[in-house]
mmCIF file of C-alpha atoms in Angstrom:
data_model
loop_
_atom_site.group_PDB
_atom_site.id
_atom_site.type_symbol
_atom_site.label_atom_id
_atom_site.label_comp_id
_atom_site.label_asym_id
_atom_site.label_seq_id
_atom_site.Cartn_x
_atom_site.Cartn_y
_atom_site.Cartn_z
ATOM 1 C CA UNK Z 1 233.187 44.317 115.169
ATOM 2 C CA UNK Z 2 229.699 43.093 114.409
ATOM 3 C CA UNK Z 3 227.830 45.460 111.913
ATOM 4 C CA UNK Z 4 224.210 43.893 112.057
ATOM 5 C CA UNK Z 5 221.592 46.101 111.466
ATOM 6 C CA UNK Z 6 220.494 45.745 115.010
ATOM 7 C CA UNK Z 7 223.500 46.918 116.586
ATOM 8 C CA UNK Z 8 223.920 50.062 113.312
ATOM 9 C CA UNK Z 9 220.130 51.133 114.377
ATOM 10 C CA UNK Z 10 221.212 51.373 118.168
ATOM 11 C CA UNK Z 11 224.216 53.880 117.791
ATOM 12 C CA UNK Z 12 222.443 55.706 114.948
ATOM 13 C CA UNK Z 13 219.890 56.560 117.355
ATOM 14 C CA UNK Z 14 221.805 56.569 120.406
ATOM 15 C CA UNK Z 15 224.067 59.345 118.665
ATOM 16 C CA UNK Z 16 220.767 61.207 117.143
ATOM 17 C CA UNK Z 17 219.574 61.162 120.749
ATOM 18 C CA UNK Z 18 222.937 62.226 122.126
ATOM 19 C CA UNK Z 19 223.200 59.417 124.583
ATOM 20 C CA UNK Z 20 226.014 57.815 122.796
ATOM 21 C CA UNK Z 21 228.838 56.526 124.582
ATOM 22 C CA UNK Z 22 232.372 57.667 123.390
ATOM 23 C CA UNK Z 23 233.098 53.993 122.560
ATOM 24 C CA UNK Z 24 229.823 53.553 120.903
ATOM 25 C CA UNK Z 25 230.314 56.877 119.373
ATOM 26 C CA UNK Z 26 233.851 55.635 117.857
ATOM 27 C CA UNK Z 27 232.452 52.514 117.012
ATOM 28 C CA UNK Z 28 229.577 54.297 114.613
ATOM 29 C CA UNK Z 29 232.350 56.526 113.272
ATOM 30 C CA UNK Z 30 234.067 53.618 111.896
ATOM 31 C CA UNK Z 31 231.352 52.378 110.431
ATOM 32 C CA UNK Z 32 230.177 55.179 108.674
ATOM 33 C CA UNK Z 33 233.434 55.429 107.246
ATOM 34 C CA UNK Z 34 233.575 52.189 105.864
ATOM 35 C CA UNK Z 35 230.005 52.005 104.177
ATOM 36 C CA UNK Z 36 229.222 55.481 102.683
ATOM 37 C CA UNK Z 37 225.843 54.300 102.484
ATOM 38 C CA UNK Z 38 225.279 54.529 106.242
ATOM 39 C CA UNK Z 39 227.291 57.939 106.401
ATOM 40 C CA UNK Z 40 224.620 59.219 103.650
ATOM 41 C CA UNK Z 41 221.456 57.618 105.278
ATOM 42 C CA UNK Z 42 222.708 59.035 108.928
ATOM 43 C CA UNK Z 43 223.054 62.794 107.517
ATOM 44 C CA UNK Z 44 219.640 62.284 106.079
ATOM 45 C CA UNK Z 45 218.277 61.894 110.119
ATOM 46 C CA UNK Z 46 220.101 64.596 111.194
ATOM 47 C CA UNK Z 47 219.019 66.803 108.125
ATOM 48 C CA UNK Z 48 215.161 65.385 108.299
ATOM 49 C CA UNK Z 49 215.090 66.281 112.148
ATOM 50 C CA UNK Z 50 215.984 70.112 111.563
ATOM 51 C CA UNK Z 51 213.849 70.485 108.275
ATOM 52 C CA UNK Z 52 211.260 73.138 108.855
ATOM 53 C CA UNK Z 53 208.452 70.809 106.995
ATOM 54 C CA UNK Z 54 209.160 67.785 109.723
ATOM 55 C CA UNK Z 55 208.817 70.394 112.592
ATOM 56 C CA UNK Z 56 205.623 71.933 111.236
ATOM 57 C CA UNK Z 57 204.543 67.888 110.883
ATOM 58 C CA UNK Z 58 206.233 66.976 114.420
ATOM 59 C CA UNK Z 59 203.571 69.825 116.369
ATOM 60 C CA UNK Z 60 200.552 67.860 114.937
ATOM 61 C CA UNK Z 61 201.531 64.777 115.636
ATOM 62 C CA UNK Z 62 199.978 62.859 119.078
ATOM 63 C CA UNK Z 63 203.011 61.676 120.490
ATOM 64 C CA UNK Z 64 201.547 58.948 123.119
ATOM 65 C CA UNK Z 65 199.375 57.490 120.230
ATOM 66 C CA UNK Z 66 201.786 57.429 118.229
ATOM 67 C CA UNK Z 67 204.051 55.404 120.651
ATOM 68 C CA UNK Z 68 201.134 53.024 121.354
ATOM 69 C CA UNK Z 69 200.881 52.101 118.069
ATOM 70 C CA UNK Z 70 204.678 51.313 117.720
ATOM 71 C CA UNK Z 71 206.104 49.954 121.329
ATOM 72 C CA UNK Z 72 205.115 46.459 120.212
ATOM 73 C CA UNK Z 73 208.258 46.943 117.633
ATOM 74 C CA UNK Z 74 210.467 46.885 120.630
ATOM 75 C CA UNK Z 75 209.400 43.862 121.907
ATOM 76 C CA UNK Z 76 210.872 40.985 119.493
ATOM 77 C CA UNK Z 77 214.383 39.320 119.500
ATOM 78 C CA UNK Z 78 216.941 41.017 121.703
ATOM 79 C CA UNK Z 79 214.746 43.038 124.407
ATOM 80 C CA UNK Z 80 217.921 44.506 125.910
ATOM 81 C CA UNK Z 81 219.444 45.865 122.795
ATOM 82 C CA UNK Z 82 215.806 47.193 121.449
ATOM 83 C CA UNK Z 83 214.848 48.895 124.833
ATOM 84 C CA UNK Z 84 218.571 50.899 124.744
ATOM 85 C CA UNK Z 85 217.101 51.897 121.199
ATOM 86 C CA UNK Z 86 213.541 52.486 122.586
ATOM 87 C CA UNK Z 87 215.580 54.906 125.273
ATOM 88 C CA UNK Z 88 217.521 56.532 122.654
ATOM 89 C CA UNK Z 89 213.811 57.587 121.527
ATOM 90 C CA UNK Z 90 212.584 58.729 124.752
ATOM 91 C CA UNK Z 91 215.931 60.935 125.381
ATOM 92 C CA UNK Z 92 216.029 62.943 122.445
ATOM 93 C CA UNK Z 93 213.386 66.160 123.204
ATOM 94 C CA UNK Z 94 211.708 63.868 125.408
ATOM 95 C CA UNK Z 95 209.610 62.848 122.453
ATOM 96 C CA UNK Z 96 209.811 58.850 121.420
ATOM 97 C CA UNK Z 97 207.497 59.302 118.254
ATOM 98 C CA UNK Z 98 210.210 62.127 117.347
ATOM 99 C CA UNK Z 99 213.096 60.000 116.144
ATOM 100 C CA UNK Z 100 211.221 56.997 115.695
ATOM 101 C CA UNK Z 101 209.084 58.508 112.693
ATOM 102 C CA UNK Z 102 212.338 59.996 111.449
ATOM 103 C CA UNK Z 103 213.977 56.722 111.888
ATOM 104 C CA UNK Z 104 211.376 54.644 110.279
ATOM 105 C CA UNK Z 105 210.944 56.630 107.393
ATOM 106 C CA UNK Z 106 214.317 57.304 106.437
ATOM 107 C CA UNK Z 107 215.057 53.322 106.617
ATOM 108 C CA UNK Z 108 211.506 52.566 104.255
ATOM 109 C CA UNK Z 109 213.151 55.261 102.134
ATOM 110 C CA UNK Z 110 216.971 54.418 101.551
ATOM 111 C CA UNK Z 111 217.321 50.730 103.502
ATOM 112 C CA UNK Z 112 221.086 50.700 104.335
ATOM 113 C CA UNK Z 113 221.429 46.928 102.225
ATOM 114 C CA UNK Z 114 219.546 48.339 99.389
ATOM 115 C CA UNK Z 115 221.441 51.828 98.699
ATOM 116 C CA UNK Z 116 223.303 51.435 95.426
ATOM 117 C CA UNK Z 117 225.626 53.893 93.943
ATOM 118 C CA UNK Z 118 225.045 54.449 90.331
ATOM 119 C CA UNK Z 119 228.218 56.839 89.917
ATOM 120 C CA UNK Z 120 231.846 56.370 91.115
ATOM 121 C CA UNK Z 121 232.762 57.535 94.489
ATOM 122 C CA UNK Z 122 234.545 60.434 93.700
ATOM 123 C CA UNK Z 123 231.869 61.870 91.419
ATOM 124 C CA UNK Z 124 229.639 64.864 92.406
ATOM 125 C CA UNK Z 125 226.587 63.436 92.852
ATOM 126 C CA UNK Z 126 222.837 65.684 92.734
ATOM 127 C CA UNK Z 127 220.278 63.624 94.223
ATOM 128 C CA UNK Z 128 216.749 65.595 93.691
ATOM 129 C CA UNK Z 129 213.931 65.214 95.695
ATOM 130 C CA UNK Z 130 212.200 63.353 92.714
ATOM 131 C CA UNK Z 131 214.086 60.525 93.205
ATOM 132 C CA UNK Z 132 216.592 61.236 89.994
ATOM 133 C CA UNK Z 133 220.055 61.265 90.265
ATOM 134 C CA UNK Z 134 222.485 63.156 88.261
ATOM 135 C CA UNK Z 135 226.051 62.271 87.942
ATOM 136 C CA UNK Z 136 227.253 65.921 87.721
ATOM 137 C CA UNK Z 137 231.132 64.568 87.099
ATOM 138 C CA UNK Z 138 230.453 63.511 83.532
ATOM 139 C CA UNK Z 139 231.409 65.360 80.851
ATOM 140 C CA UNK Z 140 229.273 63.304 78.240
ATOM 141 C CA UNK Z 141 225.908 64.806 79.450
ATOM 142 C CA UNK Z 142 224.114 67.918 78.456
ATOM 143 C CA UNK Z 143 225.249 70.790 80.000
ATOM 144 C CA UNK Z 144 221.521 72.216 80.208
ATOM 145 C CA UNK Z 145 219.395 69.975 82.540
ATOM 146 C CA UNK Z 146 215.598 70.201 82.472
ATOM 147 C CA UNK Z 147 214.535 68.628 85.359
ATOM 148 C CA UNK Z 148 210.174 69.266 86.190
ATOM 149 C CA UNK Z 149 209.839 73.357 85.858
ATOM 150 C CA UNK Z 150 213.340 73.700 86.776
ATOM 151 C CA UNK Z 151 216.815 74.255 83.955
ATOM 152 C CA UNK Z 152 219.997 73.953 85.367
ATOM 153 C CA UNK Z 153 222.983 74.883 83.707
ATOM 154 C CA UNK Z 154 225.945 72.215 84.923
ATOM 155 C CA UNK Z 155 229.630 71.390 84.463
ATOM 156 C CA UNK Z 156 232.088 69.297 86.374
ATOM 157 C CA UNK Z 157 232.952 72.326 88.457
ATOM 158 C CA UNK Z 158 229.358 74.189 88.862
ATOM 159 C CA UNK Z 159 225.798 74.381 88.853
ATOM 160 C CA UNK Z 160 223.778 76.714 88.219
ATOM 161 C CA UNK Z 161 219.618 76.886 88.654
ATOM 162 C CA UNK Z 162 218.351 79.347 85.496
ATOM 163 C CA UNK Z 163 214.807 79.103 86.075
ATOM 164 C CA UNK Z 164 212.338 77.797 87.680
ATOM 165 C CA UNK Z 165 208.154 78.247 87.980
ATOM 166 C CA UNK Z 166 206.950 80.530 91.140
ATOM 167 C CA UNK Z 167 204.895 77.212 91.869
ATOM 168 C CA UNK Z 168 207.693 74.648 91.505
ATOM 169 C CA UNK Z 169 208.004 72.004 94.534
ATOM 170 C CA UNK Z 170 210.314 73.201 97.910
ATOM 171 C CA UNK Z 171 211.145 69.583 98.205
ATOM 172 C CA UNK Z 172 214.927 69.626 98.914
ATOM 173 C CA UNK Z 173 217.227 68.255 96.783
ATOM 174 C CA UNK Z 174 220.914 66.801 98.446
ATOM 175 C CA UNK Z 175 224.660 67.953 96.500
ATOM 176 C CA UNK Z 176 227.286 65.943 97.361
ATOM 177 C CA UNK Z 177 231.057 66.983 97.151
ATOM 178 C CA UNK Z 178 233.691 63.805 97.345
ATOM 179 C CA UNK Z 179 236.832 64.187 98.778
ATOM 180 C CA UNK Z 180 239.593 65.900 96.520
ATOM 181 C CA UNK Z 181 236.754 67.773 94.539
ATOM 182 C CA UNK Z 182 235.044 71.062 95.433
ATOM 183 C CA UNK Z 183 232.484 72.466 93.507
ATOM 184 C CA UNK Z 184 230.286 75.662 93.231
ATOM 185 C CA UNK Z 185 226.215 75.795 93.209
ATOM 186 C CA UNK Z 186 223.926 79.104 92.613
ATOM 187 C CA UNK Z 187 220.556 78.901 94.004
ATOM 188 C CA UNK Z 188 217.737 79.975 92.546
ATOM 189 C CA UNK Z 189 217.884 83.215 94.142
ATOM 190 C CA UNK Z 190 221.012 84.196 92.197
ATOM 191 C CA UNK Z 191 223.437 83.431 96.100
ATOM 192 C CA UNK Z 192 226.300 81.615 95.527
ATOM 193 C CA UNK Z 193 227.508 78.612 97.555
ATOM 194 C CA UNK Z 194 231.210 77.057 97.139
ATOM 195 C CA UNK Z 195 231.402 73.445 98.611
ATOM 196 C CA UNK Z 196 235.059 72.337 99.751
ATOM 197 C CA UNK Z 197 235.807 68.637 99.686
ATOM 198 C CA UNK Z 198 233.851 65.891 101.430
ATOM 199 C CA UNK Z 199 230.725 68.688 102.019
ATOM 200 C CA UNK Z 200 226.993 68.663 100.785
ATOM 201 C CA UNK Z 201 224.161 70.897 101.204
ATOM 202 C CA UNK Z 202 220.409 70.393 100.937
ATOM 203 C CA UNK Z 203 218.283 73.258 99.032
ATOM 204 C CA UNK Z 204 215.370 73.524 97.198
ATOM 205 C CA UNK Z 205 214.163 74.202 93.427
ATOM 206 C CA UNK Z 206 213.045 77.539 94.355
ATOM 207 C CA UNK Z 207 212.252 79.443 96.932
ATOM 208 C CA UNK Z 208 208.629 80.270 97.133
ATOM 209 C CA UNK Z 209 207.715 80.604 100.892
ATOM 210 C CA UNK Z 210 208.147 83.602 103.381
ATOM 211 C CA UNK Z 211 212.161 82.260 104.224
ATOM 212 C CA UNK Z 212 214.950 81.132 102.254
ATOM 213 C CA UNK Z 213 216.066 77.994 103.667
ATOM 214 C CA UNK Z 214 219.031 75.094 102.624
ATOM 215 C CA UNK Z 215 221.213 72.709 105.403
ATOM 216 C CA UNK Z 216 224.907 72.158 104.831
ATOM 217 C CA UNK Z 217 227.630 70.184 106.411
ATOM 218 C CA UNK Z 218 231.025 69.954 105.852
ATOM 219 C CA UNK Z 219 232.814 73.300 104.740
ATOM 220 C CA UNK Z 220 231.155 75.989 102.470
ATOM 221 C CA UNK Z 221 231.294 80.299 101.931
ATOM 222 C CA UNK Z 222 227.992 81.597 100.974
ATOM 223 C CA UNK Z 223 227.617 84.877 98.947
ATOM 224 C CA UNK Z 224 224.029 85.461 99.700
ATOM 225 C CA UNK Z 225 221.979 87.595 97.519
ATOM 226 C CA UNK Z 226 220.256 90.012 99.635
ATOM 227 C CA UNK Z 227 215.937 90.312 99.468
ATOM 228 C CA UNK Z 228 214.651 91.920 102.844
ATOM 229 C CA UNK Z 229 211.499 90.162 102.043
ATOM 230 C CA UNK Z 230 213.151 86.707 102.397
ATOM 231 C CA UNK Z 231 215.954 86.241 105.210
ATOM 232 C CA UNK Z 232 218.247 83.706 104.393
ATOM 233 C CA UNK Z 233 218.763 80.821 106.659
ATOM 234 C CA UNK Z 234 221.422 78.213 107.163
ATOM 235 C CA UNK Z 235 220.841 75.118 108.910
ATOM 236 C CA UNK Z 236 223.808 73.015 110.564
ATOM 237 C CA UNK Z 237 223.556 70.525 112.753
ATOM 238 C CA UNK Z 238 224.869 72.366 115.677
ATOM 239 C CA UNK Z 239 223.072 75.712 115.331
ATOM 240 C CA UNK Z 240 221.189 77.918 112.224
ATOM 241 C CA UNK Z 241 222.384 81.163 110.523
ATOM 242 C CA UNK Z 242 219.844 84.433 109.859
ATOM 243 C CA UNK Z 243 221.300 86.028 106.938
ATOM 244 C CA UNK Z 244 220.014 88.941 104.626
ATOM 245 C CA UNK Z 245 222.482 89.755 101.827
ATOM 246 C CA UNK Z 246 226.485 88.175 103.205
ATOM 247 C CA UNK Z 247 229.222 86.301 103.065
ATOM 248 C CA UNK Z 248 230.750 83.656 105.210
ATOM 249 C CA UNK Z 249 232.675 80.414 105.633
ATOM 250 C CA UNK Z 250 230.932 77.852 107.414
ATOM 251 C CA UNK Z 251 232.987 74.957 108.317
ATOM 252 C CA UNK Z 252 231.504 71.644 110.384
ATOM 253 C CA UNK Z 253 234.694 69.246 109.958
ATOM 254 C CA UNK Z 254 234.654 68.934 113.669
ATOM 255 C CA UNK Z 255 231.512 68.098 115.517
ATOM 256 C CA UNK Z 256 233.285 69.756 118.627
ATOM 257 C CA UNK Z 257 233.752 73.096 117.223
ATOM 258 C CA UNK Z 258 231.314 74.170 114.269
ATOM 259 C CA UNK Z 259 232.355 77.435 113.236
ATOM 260 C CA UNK Z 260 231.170 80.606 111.146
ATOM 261 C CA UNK Z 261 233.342 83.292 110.070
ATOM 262 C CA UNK Z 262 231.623 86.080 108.453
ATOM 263 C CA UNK Z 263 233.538 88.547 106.026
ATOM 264 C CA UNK Z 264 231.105 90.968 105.059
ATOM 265 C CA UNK Z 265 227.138 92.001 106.606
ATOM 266 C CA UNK Z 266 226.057 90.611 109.891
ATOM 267 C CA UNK Z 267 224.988 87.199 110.868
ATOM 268 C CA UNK Z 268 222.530 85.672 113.604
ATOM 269 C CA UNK Z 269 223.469 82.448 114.950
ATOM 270 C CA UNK Z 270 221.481 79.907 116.685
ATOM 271 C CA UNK Z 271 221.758 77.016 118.508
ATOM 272 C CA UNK Z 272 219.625 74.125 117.482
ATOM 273 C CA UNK Z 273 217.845 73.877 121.067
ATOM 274 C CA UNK Z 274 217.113 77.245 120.603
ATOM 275 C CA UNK Z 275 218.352 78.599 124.161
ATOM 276 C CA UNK Z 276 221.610 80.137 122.899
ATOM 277 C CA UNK Z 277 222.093 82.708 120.276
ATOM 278 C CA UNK Z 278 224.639 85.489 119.516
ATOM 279 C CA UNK Z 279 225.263 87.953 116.729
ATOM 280 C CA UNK Z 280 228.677 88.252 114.563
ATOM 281 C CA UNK Z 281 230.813 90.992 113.083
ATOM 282 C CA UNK Z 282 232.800 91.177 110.153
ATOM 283 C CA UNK Z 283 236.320 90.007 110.740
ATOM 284 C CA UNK Z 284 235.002 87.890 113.745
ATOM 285 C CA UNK Z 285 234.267 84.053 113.810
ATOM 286 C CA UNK Z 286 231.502 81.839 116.068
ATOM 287 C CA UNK Z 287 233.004 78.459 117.198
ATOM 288 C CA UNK Z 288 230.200 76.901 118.734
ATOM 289 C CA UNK Z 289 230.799 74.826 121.963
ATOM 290 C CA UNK Z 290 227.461 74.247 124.151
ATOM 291 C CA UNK Z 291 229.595 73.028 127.485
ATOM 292 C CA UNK Z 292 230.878 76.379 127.428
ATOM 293 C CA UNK Z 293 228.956 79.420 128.531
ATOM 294 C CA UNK Z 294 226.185 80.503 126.171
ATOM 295 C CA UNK Z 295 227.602 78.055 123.510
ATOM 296 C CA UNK Z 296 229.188 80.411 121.160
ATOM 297 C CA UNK Z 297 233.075 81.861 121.498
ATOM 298 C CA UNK Z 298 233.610 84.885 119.644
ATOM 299 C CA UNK Z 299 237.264 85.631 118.315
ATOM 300 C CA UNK Z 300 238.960 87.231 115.237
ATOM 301 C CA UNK Z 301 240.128 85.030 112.312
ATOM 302 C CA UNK Z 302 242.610 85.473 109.434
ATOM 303 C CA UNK Z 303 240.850 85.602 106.636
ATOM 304 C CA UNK Z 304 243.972 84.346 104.368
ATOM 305 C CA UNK Z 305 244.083 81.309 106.205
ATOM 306 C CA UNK Z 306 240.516 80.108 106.378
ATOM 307 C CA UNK Z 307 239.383 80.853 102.967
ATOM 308 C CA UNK Z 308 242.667 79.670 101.564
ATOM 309 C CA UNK Z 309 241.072 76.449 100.547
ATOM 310 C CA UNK Z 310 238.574 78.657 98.160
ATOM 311 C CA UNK Z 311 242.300 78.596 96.225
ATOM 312 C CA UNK Z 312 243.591 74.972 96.987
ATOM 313 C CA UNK Z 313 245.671 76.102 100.097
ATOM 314 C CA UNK Z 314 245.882 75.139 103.423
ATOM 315 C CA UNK Z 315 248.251 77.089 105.999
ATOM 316 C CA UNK Z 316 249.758 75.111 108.635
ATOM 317 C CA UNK Z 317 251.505 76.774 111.833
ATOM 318 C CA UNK Z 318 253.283 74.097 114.570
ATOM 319 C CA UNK Z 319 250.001 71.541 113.382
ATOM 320 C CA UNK Z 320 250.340 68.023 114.496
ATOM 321 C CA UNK Z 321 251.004 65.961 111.325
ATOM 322 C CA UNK Z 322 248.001 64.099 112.534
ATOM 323 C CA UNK Z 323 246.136 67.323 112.065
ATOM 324 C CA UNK Z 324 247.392 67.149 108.572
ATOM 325 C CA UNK Z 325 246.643 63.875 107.616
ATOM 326 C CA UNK Z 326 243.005 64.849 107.472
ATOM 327 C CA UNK Z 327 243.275 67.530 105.272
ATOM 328 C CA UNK Z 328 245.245 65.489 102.736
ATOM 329 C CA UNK Z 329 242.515 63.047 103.006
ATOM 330 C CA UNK Z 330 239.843 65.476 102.144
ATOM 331 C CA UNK Z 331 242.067 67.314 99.312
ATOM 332 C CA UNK Z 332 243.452 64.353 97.400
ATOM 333 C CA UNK Z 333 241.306 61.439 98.343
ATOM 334 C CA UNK Z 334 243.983 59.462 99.993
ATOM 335 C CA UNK Z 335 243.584 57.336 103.151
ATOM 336 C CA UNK Z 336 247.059 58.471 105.684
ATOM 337 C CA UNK Z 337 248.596 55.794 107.661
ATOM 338 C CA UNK Z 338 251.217 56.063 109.919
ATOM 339 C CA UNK Z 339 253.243 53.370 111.184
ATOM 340 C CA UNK Z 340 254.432 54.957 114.551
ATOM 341 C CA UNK Z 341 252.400 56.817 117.202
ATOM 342 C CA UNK Z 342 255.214 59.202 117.576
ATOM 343 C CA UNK Z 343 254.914 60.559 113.647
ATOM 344 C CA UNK Z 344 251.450 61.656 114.475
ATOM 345 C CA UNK Z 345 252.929 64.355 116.830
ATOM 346 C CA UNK Z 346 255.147 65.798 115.013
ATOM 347 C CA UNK Z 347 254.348 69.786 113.782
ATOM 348 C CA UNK Z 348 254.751 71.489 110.895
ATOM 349 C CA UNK Z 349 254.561 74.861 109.546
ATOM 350 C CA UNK Z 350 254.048 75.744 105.964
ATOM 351 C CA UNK Z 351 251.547 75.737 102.736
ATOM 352 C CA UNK Z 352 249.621 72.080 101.540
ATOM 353 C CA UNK Z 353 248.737 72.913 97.712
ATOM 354 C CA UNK Z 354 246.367 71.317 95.631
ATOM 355 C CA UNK Z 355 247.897 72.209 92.412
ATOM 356 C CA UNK Z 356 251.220 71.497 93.660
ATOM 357 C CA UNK Z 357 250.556 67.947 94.594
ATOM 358 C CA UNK Z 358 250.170 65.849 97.224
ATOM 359 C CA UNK Z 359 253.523 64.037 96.274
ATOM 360 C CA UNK Z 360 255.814 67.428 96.190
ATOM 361 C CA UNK Z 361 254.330 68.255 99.263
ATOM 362 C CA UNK Z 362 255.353 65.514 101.526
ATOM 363 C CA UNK Z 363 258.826 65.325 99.394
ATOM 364 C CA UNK Z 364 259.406 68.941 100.897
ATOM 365 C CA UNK Z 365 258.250 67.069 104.417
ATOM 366 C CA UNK Z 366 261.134 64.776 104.015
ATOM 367 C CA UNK Z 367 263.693 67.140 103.117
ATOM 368 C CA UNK Z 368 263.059 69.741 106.323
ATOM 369 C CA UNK Z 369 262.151 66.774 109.145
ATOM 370 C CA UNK Z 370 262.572 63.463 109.576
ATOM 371 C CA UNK Z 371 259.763 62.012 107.916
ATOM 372 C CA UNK Z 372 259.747 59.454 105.401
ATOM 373 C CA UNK Z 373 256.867 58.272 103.297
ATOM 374 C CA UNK Z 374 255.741 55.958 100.882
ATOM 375 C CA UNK Z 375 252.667 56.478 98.072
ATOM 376 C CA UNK Z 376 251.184 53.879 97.052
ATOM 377 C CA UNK Z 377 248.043 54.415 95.170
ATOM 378 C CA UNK Z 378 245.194 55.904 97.166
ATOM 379 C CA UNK Z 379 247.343 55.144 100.441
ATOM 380 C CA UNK Z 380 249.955 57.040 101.879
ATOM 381 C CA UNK Z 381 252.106 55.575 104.718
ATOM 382 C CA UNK Z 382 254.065 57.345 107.267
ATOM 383 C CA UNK Z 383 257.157 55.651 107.855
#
């Protein structure tokens, strides 16, 4: 599979624009799972193309200036390829300076070639808006960070903002959770956030304008302090959550069905075109879907099972082992490989414990099916 930087810009904004093909759309998958610097710079679109700032900046813009001033970009080398891109533009809110700006400034910002990772891959990383980077998995450093107006109190397992000026920057800063890690952040405004495995979420310093506003993806629960004054909002990439003092799991694993489930207050969800909204219950859950009806389905959850992970648990109930296979990615770090199409299929019931062990779990596996398995490092086959 070629990987030029051509063909990488194409499905980027082919998928931004959601034009993507499913074969396209599989091919950028792979890719983004192989070079975690593409992964990071495509979340940065998505994130940049929700952020309230771009959409205040997006209404002053002059679109058809704007494109006269770039088509001759799409001209050079391979005209086919760069007028699918050029389409990509047009399709997404009808609007090619939209994505292109986005596009073109994230790549001047963090070029795909040039992103270096100055921490391990299984660290927790803080990237803040300044540019600095802070390797929150080492133990060596200080665990009071002055960083501009702002002190953070950090460890290996949570962060915590102590203070910060009433004028400090709303730039937003980017946490970034590793698979088999979670971690916990509180916000300036005293809510608490806890990120499961393979998750990050975008927030500011402090809050200082008439919202509270952060974007996540992956899974998190929010405990969110209430202030009247200042709703809080979430930001997916699916739809946006209205909040005033709550809690909820919000879990984006699955681009097909987003989902919120809220455990205490009320919620207000969103979708991100804006034409589909619905409000949520305590004890209920919002999977969003927009091919079906007003995009949101509304059904009871159990709370026990999807918060379970807040203790290292995952409850399984006649789940494909395929199914599986992806949560033992995210909880240990290990890459699942089976070596027969017919061992994806098969179902389990029962209890996946981090504390317990990736390696007791699948020896119970063996024991009550036919399953055999082999651990080999970071790699665990399916015999």
């Amino acid at each position: 599979m070629t990987s030029d930087k051509q063909y990488i810009d194409q499905l980027m904004l082919e998928k931004l624009s959601g034009s993507i093909s499913g074969e396209d759309d599989h091919a950028l998958q792979e890719l983004m799972a192989a070079d975690p610097a593409l992964k990071d710079m495509f979340a940065r679109l998505q994130h940049q193309l929700n952020d309230p700032a771009a959409r205040q900046y997006l209404q002053q813009l002059n679109e058809s200036q704007l494109w006269e001033e770039r088509k001759h970009l799409f001209k050079k080398n391979n005209t086919k390829v760069l007028y699918r891109v050029a389409a990509g533009l047009l399709l997404l809110l009808g609007s090619a300076a939209y994505l292109f700006f986005f596009f073109s400034r994230e790549q001047a910002q963090h070029p795909v070639a040039a992103v270096k990772h100055t921490a391990p891959g299984n660290s927790i990383i803080l990237q803040m808006a300044n540019g600095q980077t802070v390797n929150l998995s080492d133990t060596t450093q200080s665990s009071l960070l002055s960083i501009g107006s702002a002190q953070m109190r950090v460890s290996p397992k949570s962060l915590q903002y102590e203070s910060a000026s009433a004028d400090a920057p709303t730039a937003m800063n980017l946490l970034q959770v590793p698979a088999g890690k979670d971690y916990k952040l509180t916000l300036p405004d005293s809510t608490e956030i806890w990120l499961n495995a393979m998750s990050e979420i975008r927030f500011p310093v402090s809050f200082n304008g008439r919202t509270r506003e952060v974007f996540v993806s992956g899974e998190a629960y929010f405990s969110v302090h209430k202030d009247v004054n200042h709703p809080f909002i979430v930001h997916t990439g699916q739809f946006s959550v209205d909040v005033l003092g709550t809690a909820f799991n919000i879990n984006t694993y699955s681009s097909n069905s987003p989902r919120l489930s809220l455990s205490s207050g009320k919620v207000s969800l969103k979708s991100k075109t804006g034409n589909q909204s619905v409000q949520l219950s305590p004890g209920y859950e919002a999977i969003y879907n927009p091919q079906q009806g007003n995009g949101f389905r509304i059904d009871g959850f159990n709370a026990r099972n999807t918060l379970a992970w807040l203790e290292g648990k995952y409850y399984f109930r006649n789940t494909p082992l395929k199914e599986i296979a992806i949560v033992i990615r995210r909880l240990f770090d290990v890459t699942v490989q089976f070596n027969t199409p017919e061992a994806e299929g098969i179902t389990v019931s029962g209890v996946l414990t981090k504390k317990d062990g990736l390696p007791e779990f699948m020896d119970n596996l063996s024991k009550t099916t036919d399953i055999k398995y082999q651990l080999t490092g970071s790699v665990l086959q399916i015999l």
